[in-house]
Coordinates of C-alpha atoms (C1' of nucleotides) in Angstrom, one line a residue:
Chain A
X1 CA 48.6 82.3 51.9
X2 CA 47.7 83.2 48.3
X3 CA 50.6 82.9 45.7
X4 CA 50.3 86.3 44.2
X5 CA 50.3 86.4 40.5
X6 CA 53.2 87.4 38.4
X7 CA 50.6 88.6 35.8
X8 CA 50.7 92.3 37.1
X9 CA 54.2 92.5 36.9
X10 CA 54.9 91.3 33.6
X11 CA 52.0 94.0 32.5
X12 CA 53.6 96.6 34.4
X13 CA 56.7 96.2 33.3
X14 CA 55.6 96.0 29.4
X15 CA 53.7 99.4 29.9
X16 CA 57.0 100.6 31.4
X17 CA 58.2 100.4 28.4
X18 CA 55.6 101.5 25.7
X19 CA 52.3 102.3 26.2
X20 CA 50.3 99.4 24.2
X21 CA 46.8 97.9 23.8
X22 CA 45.6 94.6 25.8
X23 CA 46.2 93.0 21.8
X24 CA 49.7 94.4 21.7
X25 CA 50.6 93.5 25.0
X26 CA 49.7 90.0 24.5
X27 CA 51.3 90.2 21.0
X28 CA 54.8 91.9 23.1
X29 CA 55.4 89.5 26.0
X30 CA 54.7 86.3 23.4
X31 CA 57.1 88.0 21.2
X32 CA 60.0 89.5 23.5
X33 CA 59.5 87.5 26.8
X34 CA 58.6 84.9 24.6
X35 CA 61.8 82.8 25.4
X36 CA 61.2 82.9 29.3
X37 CA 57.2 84.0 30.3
X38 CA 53.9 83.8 28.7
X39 CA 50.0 85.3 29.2
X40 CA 47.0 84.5 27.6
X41 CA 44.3 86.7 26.9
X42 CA 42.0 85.5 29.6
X43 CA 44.6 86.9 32.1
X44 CA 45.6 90.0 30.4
X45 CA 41.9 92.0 30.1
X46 CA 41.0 91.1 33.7
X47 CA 44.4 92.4 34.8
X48 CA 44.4 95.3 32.8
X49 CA 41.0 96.4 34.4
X50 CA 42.4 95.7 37.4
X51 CA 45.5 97.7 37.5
X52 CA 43.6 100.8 36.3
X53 CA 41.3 100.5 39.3
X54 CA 44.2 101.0 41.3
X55 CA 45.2 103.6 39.4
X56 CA 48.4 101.9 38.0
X57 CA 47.5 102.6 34.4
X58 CA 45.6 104.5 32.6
X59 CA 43.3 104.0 29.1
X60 CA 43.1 106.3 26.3
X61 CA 40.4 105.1 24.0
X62 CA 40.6 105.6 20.5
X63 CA 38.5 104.1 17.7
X64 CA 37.4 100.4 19.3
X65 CA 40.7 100.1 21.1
X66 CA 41.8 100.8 24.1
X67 CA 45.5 102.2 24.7
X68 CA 46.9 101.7 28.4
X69 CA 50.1 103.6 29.9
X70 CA 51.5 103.4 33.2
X71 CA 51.2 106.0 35.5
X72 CA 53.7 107.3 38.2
X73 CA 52.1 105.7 41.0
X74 CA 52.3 102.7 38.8
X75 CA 56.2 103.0 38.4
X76 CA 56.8 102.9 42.0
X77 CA 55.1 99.9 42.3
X78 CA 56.5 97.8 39.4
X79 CA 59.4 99.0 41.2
X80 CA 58.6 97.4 44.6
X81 CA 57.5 94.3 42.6
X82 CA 60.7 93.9 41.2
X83 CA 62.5 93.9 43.9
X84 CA 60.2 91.4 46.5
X85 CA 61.7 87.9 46.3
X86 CA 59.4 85.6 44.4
X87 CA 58.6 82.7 46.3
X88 CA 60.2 80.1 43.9
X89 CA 57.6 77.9 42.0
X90 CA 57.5 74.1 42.1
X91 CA 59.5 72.4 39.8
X92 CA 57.9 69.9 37.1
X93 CA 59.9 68.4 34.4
X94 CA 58.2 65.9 32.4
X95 CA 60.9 65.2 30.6
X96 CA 63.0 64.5 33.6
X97 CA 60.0 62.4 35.0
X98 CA 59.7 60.2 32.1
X99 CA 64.0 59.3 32.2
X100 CA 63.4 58.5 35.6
X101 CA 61.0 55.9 34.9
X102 CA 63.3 54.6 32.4
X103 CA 64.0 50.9 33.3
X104 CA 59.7 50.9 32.1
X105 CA 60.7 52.2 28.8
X106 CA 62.0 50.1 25.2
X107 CA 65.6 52.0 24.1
X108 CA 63.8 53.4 21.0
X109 CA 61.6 55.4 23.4
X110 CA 64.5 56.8 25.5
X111 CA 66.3 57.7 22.0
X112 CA 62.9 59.4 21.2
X113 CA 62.8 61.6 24.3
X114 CA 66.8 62.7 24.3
X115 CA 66.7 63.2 20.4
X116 CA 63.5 65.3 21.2
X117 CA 65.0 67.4 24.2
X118 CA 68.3 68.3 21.7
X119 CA 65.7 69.3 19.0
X120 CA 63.8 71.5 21.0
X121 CA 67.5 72.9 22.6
X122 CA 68.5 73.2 19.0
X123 CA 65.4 75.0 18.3
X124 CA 65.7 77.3 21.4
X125 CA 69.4 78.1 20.4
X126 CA 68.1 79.4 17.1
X127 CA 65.3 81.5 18.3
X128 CA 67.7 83.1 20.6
X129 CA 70.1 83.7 17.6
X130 CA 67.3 85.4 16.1
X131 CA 66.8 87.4 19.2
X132 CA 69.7 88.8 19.8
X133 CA 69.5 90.1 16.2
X134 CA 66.3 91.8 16.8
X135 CA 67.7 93.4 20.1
X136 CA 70.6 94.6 18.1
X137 CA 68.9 96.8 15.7
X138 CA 66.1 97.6 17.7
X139 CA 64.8 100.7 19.3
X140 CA 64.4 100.5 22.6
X141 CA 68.3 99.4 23.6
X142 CA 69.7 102.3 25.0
X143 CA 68.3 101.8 28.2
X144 CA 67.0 98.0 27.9
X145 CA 69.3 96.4 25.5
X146 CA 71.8 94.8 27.6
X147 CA 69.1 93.2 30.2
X148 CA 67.3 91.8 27.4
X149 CA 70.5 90.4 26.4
X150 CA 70.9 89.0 29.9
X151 CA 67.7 86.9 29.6
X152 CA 68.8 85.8 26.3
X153 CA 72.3 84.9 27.5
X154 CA 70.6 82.7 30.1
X155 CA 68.3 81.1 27.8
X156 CA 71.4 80.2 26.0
X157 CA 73.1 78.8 29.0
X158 CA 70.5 76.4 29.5
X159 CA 70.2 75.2 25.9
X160 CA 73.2 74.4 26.1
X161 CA 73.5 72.9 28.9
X162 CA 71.2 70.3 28.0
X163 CA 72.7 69.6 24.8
X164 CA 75.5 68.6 27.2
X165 CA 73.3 66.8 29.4
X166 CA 71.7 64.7 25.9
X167 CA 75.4 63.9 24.9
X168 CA 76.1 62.5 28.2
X169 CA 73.1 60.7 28.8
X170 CA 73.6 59.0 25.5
X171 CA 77.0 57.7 26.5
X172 CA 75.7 56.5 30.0
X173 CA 72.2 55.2 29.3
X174 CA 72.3 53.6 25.6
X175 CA 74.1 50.3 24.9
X176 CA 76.9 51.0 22.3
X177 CA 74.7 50.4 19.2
X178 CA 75.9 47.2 17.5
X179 CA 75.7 48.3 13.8
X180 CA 73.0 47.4 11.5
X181 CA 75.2 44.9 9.2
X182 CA 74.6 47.6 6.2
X183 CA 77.9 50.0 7.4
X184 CA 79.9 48.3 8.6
X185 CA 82.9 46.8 6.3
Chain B
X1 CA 41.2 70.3 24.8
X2 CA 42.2 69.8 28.4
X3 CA 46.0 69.6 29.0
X4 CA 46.4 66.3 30.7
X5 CA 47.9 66.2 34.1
X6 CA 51.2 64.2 34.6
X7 CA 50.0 63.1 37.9
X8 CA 49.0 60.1 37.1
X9 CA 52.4 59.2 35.4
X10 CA 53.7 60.2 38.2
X11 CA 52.1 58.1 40.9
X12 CA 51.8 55.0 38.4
X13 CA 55.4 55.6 38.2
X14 CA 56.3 55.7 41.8
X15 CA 54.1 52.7 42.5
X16 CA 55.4 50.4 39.6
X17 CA 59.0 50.7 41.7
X18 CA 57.6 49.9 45.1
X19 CA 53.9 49.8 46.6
X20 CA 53.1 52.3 49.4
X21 CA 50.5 54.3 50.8
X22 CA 49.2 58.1 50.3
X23 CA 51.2 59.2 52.7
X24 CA 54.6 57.5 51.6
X25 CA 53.9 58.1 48.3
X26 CA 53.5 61.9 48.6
X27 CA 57.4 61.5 51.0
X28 CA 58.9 59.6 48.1
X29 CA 58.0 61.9 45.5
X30 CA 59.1 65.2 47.6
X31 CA 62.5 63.3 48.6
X32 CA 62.9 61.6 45.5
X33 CA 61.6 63.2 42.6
X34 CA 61.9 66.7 44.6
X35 CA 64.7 68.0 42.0
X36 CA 62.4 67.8 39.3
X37 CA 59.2 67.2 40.5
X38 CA 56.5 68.1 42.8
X39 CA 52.7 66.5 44.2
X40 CA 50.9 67.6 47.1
X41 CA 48.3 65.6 48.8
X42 CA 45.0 67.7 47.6
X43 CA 46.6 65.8 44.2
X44 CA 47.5 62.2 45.4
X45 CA 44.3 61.2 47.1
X46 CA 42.3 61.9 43.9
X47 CA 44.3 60.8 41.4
X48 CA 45.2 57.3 43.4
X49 CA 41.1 56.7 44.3
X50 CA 40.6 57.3 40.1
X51 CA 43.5 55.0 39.3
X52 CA 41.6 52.6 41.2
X53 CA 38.4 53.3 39.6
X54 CA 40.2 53.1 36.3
X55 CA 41.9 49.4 37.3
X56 CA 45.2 50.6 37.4
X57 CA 46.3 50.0 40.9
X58 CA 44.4 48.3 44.0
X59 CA 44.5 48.7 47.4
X60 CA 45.0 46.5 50.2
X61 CA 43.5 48.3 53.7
X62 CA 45.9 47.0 57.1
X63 CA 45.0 49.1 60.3
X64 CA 44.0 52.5 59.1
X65 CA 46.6 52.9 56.1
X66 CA 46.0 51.5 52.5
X67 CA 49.0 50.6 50.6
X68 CA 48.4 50.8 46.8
X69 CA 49.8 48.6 44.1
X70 CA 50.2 48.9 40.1
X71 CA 48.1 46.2 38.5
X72 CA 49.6 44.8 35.2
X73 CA 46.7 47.2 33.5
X74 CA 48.2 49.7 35.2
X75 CA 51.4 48.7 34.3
X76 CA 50.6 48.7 30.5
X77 CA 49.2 52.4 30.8
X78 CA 52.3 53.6 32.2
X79 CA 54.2 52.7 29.4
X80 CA 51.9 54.0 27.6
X81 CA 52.0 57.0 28.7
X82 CA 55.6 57.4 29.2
X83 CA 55.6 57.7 25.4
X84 CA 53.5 59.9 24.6
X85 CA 55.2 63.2 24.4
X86 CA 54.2 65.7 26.9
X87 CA 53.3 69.2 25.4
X88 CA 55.8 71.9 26.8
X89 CA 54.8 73.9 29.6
X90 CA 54.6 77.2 29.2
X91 CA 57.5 78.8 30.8
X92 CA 57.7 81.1 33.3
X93 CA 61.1 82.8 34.7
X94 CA 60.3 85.3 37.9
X95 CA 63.5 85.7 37.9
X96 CA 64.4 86.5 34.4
X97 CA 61.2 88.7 34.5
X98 CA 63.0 90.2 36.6
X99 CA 66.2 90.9 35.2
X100 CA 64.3 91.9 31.7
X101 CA 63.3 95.3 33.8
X102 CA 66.5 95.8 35.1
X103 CA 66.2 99.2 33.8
X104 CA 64.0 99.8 36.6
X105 CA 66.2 98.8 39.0
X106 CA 68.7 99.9 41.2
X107 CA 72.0 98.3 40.8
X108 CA 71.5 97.0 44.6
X109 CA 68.7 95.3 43.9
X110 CA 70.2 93.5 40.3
X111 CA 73.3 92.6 42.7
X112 CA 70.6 90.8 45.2
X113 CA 69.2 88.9 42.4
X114 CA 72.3 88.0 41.1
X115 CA 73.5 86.5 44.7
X116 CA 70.1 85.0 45.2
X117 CA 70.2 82.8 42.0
X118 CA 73.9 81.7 42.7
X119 CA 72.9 80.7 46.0
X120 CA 70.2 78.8 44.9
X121 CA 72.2 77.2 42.0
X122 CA 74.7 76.1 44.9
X123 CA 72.2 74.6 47.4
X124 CA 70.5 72.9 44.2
X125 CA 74.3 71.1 43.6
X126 CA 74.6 70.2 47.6
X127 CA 71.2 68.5 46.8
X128 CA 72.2 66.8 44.4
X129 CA 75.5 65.7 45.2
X130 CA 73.1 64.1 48.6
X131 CA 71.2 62.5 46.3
X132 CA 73.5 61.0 44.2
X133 CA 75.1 59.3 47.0
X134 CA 71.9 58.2 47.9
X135 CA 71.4 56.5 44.9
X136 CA 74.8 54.7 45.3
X137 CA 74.1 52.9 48.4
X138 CA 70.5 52.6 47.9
X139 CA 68.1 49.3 47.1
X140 CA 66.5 49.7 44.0
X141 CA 70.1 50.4 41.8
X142 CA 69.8 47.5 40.0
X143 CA 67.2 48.5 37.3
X144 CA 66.9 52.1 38.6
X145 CA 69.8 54.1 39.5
X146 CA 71.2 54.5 35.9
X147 CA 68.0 56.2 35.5
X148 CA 68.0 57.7 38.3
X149 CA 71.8 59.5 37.7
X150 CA 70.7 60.4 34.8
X151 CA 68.3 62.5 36.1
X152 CA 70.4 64.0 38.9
X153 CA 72.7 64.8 36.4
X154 CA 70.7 67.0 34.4
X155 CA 70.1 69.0 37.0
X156 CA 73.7 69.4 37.7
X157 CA 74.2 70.5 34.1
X158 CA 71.3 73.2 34.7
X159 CA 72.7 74.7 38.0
X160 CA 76.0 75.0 36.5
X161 CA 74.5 76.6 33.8
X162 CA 73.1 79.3 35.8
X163 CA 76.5 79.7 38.4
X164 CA 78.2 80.7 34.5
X165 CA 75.1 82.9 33.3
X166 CA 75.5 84.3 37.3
X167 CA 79.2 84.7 36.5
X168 CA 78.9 86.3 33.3
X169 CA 76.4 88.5 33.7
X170 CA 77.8 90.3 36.6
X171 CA 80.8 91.7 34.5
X172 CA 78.0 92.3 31.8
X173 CA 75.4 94.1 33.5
X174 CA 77.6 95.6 36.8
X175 CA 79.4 98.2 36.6
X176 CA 83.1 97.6 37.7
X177 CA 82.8 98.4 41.7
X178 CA 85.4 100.8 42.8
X179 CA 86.9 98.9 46.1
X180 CA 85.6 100.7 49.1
X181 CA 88.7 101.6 50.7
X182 CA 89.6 99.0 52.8
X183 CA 91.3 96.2 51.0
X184 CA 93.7 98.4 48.0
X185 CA 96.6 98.8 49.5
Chain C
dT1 C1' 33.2 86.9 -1.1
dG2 C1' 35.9 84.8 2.1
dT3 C1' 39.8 84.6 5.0
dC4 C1' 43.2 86.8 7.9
dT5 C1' 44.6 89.9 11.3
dC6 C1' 43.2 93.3 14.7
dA7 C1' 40.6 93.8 18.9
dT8 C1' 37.9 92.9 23.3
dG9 C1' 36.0 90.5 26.5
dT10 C1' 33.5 86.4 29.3
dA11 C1' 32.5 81.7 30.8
dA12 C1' 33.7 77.1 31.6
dT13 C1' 37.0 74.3 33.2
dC14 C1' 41.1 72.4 34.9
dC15 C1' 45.1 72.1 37.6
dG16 C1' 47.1 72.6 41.8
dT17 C1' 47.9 74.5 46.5
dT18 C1' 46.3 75.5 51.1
dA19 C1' 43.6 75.1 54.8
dC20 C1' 40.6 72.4 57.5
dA21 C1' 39.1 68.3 60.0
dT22 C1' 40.1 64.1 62.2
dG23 C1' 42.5 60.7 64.7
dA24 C1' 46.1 57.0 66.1
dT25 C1' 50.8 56.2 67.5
dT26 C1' 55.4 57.2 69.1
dG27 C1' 58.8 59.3 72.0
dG28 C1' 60.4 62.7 75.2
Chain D
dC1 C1' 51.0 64.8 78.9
dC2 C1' 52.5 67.1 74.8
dA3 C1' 54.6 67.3 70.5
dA4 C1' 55.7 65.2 66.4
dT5 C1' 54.9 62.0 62.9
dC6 C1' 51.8 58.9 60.5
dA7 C1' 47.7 58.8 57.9
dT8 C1' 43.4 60.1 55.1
dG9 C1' 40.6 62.9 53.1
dT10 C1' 37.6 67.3 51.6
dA11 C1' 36.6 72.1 50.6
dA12 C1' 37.8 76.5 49.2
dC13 C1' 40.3 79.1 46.5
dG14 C1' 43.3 80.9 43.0
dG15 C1' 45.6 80.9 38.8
dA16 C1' 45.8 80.0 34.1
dT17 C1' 44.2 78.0 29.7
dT18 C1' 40.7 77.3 26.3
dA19 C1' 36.6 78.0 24.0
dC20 C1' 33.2 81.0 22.8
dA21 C1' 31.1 85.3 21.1
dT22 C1' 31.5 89.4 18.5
dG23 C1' 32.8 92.6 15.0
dA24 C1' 35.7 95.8 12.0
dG25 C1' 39.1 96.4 8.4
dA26 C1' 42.5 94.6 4.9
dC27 C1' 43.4 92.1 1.0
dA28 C1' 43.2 88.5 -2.3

DNA sequence: TGTCTCATGTAATCCGTTACATGATTGG
DNA sequence: CCAATCATGTAACGGATTACATGAGACA
């Protein structure tokens, strides 16, 4: 049984929106859905080409670019695809994986990977910042505002969450540091 | 430049606890590393005959089975390669996607995803409350099972997380249901 | 003039799952 | 005897990334 792709939906959805170019799309889902999805070119064209074979957008072509919309026919089915259950993917933390073979690993290494995983929550906490800024003086919020702020919100939940998960594991996985003779009195 | 697979780490890993065979191998990873991690066989088979090739493990055949074991090469490269930081997977949330389009939804439909996440973040902390218990009357606590908690633990922090994003983002995003009658007094 | 961004697309390749094929052993 | 589990592997397929090819316009 073939896994369908979640390609079509993220397109549909984005066309929902605003009618766009393959470019812009691209350009769109790396910028607002950023924080949770991601398409490459290589997926985008083919899928573009497909939906308007099935009549789910349409192209307006205007000097050497191509602008899509979606169609009615196309509404109704980003509406059904929004609604079927996706079958939920396999998890793969590598992060996770490499804590688990931890007894293989010098200290310095494990203080590597959790100061790594709080920098890139840190990281994520600021971009969502900046997010919720954008959202706030955009255009688009009357109708889509507070479900973008959902996403963000959960993105933020997570963050921190394993902020709290890098204290913790600090506390239960690193001998208490003996001091380095320079601070200590 | 070809993203490297994490395979390898993960069945070097696996073996440098305990030697087994294919089949074992592939159980141990879905009943141990399940929370976090995922192999099928069209991946172990492979992957263990080129570990072989490469010097990392060998094999020793009894009747029809061939258990594998990390060689002290093999040992060195999973160090190794537990260090080196893995490049971060492109995300993808189907059910954030979701939630983004909300606007395209009917509240019924936003309510079932809603449910369906909880109820996943609950079975997800039944799993792990197995496992942890697991881990505490298991074999290989010794060197292991600090790892090993720590791992479960992070997954605790995450499903948490999402029972509060569930939490808050149904007085966000629902409107305020008017009772249907039968329980206001 | 050269570099950056806009813009479109294809081909090669990799990663991973699923299905298929095979067969022994165990337990009801 | 039949079903389930143990056990090994391969082939087909699908999904996604990366690299490649091309070219116009902006701007420094």
């Amino acid at each position: 049984m073939a896994r369908q792709s979640q390609t079509d939906l993220a397109v549909l959805g984005a066309l929902s929106i605003e009618p766009m170019t393959g470019y812009e799309l691209r350009q769109a889902i790396t910028e607002v859905l950023g924080h949770f999805w991601h398409e490459s070119f290589g997926q985008i064209y083919p899928c573009l080409a497909n939906l308007q074979q099935l009549g789910f957008v349409r192209s307006t072509s205007a000097d050497r670019s191509s602008t899509y919309r979606i169609t009615a026919a196309g509404r109704r089915e980003l509406a059904r695809r929004l609604r079927d259950e996706p079958e939920r993917q396999q998890p793969r933390n590598a992060t996770l994986l490499r804590v688990f073979f931890g007894a293989s690993l010098d200290e310095d290494d494990l203080v590597a990977i959790l100061d790594r995983t709080e920098r890139q929550a840190r990281e994520q906490l600021a971009t969502l910042a900046a997010a919720r800024e954008q959202i706030a003086n955009g255009t688009h919020n009357a109708a889509h505002g507070r479900y973008w702020l959902a996403t963000v919100s959960a993105g933020e939940h997570a963050a921190r969450a394993q902020l709290d998960w890098v204290n913790e594991t600090r506390t239960t996985l690193l001998a208490p540091q003996l001091s380095s003779g320079r601070d200590s009195p």
